[in-house]
Coordinates of C-alpha atoms in Angstrom, one line a residue:
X1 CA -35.1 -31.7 42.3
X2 CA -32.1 -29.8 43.2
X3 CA -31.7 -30.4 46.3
X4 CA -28.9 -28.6 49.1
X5 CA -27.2 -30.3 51.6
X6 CA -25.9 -28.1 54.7
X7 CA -22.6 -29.7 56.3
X8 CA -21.8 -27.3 58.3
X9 CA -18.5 -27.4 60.3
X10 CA -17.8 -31.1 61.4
X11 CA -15.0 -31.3 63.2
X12 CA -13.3 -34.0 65.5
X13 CA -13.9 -32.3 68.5
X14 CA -17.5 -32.1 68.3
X15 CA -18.0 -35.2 69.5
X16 CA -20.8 -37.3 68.7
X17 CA -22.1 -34.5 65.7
X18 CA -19.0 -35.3 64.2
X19 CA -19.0 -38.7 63.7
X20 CA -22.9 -38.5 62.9
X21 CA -22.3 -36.3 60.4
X22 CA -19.1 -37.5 58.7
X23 CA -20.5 -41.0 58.6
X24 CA -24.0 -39.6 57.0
X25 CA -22.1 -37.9 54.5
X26 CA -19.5 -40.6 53.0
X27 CA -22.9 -43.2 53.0
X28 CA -24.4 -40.2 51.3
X29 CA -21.8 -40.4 48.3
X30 CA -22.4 -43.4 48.1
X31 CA -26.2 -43.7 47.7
X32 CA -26.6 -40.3 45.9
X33 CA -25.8 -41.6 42.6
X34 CA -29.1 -43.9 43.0
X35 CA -31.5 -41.1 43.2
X36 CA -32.8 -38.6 40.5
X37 CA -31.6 -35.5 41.8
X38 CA -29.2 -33.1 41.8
X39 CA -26.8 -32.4 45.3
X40 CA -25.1 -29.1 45.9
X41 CA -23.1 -30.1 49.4
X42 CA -22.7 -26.6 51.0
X43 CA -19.5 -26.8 53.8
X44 CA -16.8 -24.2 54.9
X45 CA -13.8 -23.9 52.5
X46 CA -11.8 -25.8 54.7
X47 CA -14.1 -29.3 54.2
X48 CA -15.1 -28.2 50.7
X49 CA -11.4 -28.2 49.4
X50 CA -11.1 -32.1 51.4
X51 CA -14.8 -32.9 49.7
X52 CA -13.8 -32.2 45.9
X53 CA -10.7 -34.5 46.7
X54 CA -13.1 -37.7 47.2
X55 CA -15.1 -39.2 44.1
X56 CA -18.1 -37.6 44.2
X57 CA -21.2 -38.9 41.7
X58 CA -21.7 -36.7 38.9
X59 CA -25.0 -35.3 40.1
X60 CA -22.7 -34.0 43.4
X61 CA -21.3 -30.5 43.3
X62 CA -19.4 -29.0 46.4
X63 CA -20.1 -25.6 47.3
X64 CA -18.1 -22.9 49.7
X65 CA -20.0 -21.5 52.4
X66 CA -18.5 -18.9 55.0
X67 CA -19.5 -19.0 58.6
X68 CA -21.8 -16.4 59.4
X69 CA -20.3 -13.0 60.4
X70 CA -21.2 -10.9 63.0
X71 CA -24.1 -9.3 61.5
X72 CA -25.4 -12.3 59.7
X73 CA -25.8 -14.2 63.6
X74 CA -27.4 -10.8 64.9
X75 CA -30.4 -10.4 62.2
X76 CA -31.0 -14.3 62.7
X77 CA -31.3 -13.8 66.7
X78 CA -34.0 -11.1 65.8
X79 CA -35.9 -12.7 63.1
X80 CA -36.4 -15.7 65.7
X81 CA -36.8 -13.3 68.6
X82 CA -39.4 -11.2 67.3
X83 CA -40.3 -12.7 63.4
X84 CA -42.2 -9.7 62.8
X85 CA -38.7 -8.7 62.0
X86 CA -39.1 -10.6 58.6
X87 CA -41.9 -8.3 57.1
X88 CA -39.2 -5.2 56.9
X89 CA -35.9 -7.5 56.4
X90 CA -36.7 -9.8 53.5
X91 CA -33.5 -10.2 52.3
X92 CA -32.5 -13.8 52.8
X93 CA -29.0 -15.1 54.8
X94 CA -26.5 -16.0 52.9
X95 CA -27.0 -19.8 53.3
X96 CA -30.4 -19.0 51.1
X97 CA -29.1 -16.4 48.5
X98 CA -25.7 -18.8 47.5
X99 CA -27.9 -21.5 47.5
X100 CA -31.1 -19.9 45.4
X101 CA -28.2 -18.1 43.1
X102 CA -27.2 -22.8 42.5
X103 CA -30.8 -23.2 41.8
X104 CA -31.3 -25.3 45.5
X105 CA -35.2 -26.3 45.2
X106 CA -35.0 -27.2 48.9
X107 CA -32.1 -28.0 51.4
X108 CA -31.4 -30.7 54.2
X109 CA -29.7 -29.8 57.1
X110 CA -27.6 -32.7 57.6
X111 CA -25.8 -32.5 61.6
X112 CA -27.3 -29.5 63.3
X113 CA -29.2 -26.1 62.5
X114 CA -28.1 -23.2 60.7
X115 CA -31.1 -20.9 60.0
X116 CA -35.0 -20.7 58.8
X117 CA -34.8 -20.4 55.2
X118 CA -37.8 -19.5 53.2
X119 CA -37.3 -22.1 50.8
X120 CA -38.2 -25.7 51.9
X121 CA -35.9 -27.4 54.0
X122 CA -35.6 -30.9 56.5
X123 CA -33.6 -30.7 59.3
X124 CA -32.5 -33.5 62.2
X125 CA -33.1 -33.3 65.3
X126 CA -31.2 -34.7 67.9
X127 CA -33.0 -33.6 70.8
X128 CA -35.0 -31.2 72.6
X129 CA -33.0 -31.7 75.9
X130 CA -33.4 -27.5 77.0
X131 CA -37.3 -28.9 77.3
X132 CA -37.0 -32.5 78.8
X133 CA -33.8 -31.2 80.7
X134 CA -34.3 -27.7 81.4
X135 CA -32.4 -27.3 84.5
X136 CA -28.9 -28.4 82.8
X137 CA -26.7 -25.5 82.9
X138 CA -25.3 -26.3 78.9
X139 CA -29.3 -25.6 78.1
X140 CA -30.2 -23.1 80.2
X141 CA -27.1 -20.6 81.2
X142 CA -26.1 -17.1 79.2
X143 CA -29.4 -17.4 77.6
X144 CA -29.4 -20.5 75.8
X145 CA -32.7 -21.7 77.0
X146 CA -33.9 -18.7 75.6
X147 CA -32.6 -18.6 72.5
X148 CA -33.2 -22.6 71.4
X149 CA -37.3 -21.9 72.2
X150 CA -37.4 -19.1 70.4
X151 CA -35.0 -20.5 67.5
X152 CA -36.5 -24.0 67.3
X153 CA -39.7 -23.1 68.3
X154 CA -39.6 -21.1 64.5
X155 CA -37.6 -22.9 63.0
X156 CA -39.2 -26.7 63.7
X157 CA -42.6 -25.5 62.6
X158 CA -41.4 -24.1 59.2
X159 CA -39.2 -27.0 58.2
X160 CA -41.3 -28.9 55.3
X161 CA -39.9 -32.2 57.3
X162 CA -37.8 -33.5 60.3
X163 CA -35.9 -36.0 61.0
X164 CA -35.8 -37.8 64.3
X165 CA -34.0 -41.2 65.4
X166 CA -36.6 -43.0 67.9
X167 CA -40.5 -42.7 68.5
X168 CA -39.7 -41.5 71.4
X169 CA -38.1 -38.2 69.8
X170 CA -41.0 -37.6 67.5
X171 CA -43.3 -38.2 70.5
X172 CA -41.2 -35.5 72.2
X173 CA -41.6 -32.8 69.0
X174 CA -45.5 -33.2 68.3
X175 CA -45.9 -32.8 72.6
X176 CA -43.8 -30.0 73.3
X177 CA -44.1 -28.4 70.0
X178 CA -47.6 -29.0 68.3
X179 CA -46.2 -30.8 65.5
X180 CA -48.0 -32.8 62.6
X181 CA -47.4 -36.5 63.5
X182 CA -46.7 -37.0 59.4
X183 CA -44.0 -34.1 59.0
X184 CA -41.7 -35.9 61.3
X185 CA -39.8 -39.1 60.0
X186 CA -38.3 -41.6 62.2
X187 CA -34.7 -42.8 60.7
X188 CA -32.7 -44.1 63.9
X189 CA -28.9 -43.5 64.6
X190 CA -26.9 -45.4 62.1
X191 CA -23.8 -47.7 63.5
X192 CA -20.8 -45.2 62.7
X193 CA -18.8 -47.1 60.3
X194 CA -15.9 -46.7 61.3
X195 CA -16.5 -49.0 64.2
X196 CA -18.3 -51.7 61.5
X197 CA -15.3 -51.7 59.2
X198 CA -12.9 -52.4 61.9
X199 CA -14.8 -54.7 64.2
X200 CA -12.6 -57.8 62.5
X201 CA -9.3 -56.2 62.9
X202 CA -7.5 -57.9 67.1
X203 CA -6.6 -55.5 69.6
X204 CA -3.6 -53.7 69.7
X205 CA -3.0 -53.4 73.4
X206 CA -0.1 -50.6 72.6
X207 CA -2.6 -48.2 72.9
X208 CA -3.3 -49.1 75.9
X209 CA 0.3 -49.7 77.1
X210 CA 0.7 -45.8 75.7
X211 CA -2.1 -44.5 78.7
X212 CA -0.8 -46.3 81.1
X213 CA -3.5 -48.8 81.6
X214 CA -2.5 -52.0 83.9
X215 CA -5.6 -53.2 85.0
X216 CA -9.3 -53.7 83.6
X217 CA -11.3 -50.9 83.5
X218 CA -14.6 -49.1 82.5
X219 CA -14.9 -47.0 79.6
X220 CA -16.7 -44.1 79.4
X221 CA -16.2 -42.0 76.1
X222 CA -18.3 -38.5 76.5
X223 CA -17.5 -34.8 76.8
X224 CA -17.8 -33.1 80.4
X225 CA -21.2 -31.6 80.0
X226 CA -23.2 -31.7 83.2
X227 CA -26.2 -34.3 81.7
X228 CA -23.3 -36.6 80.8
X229 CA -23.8 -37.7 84.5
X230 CA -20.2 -38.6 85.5
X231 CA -20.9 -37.4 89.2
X232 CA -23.8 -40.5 89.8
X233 CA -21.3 -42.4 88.5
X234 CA -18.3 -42.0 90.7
X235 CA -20.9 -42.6 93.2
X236 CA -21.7 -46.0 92.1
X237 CA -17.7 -46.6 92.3
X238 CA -17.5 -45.5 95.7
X239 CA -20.4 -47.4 96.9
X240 CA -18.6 -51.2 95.4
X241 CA -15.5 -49.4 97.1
X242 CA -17.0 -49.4 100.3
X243 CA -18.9 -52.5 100.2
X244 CA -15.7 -54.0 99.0
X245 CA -16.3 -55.7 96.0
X246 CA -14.1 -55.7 93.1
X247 CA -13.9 -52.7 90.9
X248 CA -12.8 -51.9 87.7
X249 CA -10.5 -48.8 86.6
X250 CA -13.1 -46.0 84.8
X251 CA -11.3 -44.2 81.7
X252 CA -12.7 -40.6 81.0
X253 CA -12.3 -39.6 77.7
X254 CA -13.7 -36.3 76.0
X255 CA -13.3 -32.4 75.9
X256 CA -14.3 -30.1 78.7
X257 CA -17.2 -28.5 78.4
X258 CA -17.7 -26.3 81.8
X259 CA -17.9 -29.8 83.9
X260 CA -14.0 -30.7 84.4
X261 CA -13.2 -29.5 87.3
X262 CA -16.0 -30.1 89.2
X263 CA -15.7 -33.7 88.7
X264 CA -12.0 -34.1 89.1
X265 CA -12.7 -32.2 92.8
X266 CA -15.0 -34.9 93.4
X267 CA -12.7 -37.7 92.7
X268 CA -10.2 -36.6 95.2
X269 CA -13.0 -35.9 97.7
X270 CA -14.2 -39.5 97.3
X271 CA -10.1 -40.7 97.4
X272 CA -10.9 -42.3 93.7
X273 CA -7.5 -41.1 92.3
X274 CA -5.6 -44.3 91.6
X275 CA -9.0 -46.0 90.2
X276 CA -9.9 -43.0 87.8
X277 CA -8.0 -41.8 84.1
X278 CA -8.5 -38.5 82.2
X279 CA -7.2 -39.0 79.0
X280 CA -8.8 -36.3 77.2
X281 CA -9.5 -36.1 73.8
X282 CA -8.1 -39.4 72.0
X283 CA -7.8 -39.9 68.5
X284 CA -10.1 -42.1 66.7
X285 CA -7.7 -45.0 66.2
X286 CA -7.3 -44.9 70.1
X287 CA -10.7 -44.4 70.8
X288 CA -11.0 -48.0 68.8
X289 CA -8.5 -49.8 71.3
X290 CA -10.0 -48.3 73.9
X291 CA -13.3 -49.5 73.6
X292 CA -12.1 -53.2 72.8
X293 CA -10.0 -53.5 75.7
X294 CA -12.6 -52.3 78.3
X295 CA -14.3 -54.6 80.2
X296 CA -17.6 -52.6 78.9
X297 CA -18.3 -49.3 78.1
X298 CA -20.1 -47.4 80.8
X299 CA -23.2 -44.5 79.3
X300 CA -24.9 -43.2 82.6
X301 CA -26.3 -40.2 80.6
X302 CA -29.5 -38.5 81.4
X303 CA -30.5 -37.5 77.8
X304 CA -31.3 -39.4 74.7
X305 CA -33.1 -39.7 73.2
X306 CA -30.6 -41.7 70.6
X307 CA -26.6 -41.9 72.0
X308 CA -23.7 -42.8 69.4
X309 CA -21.1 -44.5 71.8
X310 CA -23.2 -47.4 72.7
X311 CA -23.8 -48.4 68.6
X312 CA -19.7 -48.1 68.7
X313 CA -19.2 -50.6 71.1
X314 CA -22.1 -53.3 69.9
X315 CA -19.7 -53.1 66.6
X316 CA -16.6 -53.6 68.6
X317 CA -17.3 -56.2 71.0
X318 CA -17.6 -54.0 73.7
X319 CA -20.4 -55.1 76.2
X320 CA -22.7 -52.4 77.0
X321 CA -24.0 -50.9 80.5
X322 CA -26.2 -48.1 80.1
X323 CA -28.8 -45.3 81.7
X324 CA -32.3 -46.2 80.7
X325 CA -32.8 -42.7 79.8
X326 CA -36.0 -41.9 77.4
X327 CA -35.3 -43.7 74.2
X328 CA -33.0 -45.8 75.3
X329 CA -34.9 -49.2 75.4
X330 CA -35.9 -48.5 71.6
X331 CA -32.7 -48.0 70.4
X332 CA -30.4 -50.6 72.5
X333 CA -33.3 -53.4 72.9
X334 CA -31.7 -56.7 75.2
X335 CA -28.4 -55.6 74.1
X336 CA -27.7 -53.5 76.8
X337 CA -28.2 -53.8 80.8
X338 CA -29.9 -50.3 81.2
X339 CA -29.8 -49.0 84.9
X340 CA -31.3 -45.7 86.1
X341 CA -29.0 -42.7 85.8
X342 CA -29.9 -41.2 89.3
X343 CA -29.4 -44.0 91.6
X344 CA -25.8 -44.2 92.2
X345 CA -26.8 -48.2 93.5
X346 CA -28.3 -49.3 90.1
X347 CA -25.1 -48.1 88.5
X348 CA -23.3 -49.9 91.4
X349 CA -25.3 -53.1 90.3
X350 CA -25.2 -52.7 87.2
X351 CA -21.1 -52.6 86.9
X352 CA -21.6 -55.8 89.0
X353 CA -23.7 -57.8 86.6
X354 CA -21.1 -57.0 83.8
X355 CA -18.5 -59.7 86.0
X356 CA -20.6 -61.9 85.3
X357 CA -18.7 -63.8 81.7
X358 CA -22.1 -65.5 80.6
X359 CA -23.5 -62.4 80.9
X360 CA -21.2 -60.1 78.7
X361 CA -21.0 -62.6 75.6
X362 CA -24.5 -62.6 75.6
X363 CA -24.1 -58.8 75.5
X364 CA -21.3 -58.6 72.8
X365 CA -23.2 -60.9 70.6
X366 CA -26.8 -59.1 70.7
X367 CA -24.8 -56.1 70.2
X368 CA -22.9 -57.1 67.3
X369 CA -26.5 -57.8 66.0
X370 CA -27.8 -54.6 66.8
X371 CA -25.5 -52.8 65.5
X372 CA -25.4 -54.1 62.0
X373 CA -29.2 -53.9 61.5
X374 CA -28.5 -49.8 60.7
X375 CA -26.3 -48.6 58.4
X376 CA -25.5 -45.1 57.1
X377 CA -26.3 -46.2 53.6
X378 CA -30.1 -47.3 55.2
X379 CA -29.8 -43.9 56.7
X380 CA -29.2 -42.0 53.4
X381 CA -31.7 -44.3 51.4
X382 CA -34.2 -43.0 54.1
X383 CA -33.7 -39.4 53.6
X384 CA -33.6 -40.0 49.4
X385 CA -37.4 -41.2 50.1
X386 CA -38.1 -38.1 52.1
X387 CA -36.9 -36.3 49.3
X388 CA -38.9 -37.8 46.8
X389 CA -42.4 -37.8 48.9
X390 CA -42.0 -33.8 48.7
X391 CA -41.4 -33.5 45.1
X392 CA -44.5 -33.4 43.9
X393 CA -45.2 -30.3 46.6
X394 CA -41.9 -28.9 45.4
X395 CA -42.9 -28.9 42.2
X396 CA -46.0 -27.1 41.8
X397 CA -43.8 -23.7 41.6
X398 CA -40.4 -22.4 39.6

């Protein structure tokens, strides 16, 4: 088959989709050469120009997409607001028509959704959090609730197959959205490799000289969303605070995303000033010294079902104290100590058990385990076999 295969924009600040996505994509290059089909890898001009600069396979082409205009984002809303829409406007986006004009048979959606295409398509799915987390204001503000039902809601139901990282997640689509149990493929997270190929390399504490950072701390690498959960968190500091025990510094680092200042007012309310560093966003050769310096990283986030950070650490050393949030117990096993994200004493406990030396090598080694057993290569290999179980659907027309 001819197959397409969406980018998108993936940029350093997105986070987690980012590195998900970038890592996906060089495995891809690297795999696609195995498999019997042809890749058209559709990406704004800016990524296209950096693509056609790495060695691509010969059955890889890069194509230029534009971001949608104006126009293009309003006719998608309707069509997913009201679908009857589709029966006078037939004319497909532009995604569709530049990749129908390559001959695209059917396209993957690699890091995140564009539109619902008439041709066949496989998407990934992250999450579902504006169900399992309605009341989040990132989910359900300035419509967004809204508009991800009626988007995914279409959009899910059409795809020809999904991919999802954990049982857990595909339990979530066939519940909340009727799914068939045999569209949905389970290919977890895979261990960005930037964190596998460096794991080796010692620390370089000027890194850590550079932010100022004189005593042990926590790490906590996420943007300032409101699930992200760094208000239950402070709590759990206070609490050791007041009981007196020993605490750790906590290192911030990530964008704001509405969250900021909310939380900043909260650590002077609770006099956590001296403990607590905002760094921001960090580079990705910082981000690396951060995490193996820290004591442990620190993930008290209410949604998963699959989190990125915590397969970073595992490769790095980094012992791992996390939320038990849904999924999390399938994708961290014994690696982790998982507490529960809303009781600001579990977290409190939890940052406790971490002192404990016996306790953190056992960590660092089960993680260092964990987080070689998935790679981005198994991840592409997965989606080649996806691919090749809907050829013989894809081919019974031109």
């Amino acid at each position: 088959m001819h197959v397409g295969v969406f980018l998108g924009e993936f940029k350093p600040d997105l986070g987690g989709g980012f590195t998900f996505v970038n890592d996906v994509t060089e495995s891809f290059f690297k795999t696609a050469a195995e498999s019997g089909h042809n890749f058209s890898l559709f990406c704004p001009p800016d990524a296209a120009s950096h693509l056609r600069l790495c060695d691509l396979p010969n059955n890889c082409n890069v194509v230029d997409i534009l971001p949608r205009g104006p126009l293009g984002r309003m006719i998608s809303v309707i069509k997913h607001v009201a679908p009857v829409f589709s029966l006078v406007w037939t004319r497909p986006c532009d995604l569709e028509r530049v990749a129908l004009a390559q001959g695209v048979e059917i396209m993957w959606f690699v890091g995140g959704f564009f539109d619902t295409l008439n041709m066949p398509y496989i998407s990934t799915v992250w999450d579902i959090q504006h169900l399992t987390h309605p009341w989040f204001p990132e989910v359900s503000t300035k419509g967004r609730w809204e508009y991800r039902e009626l988007f995914l809601r279409r959009h899910l139901r059409r795809a020809s197959g999904l991919i999802t990282g954990t049982e857990v997640g595909k339990h979530e689509l066939v519940s909340y959205f009727g799914l068939p149990a045999n569209r949905i493929h389970i290919l977890p997270h895979p261990t960005p490799s930037f964190a596998l190929n460096v794991a080796s390399i010692g620390k370089n504490v000027e890194v850590i000289e550079k932010f100022g950072l004189k005593r042990e701390y926590l790490l906590y690498p996420a943007q300032f969303w409101a699930h992200k959960n760094h208000i239950n968190l402070l709590l759990g500091l206070n609490r050791l605070i007041k009981k007196g025990c020993p605490v750790p510094d906590l290192v911030l680092v990530g964008s704001d995303k509405g969250n900021l200042e909310f939380i900043r007012s909260k650590v002077i309310e609770l006099d956590l000033s001296d403990k607590i560093h905002f760094l921001g966003f960090v580079s990705r050769v910082e981000l690396i010294e951060l995490y193996k310096n820290a004591k442990a990283l620190i993930y008290p986030s209410f949604s998963g079902p699959e989190n990125l950070p915590p397969l970073e650490a595992f490769a790095l050393g980094c012992p791992v104290v996390a939320s038990d949030f849904p999924g999390a117990r399938e994708q961290l096993g014994d690696a982790a100590i998982l507490f529960d994200p809303g009781i600001p004493s579990e977290i409190a406990n939890a940052i406790l058990a971490i002192s404990n030396i016996k306790v953190r090598d056992r960590l660092i080694q089960r993680g260092l385990a964990r987080a070689a057993s998935w790679t981005g290569t198994d991840y592409s290999r997965g989606v080649l076999k996806i691919l090749d179980s809907l050829e013989p659907f894809r081919m019974a027309w031109q």
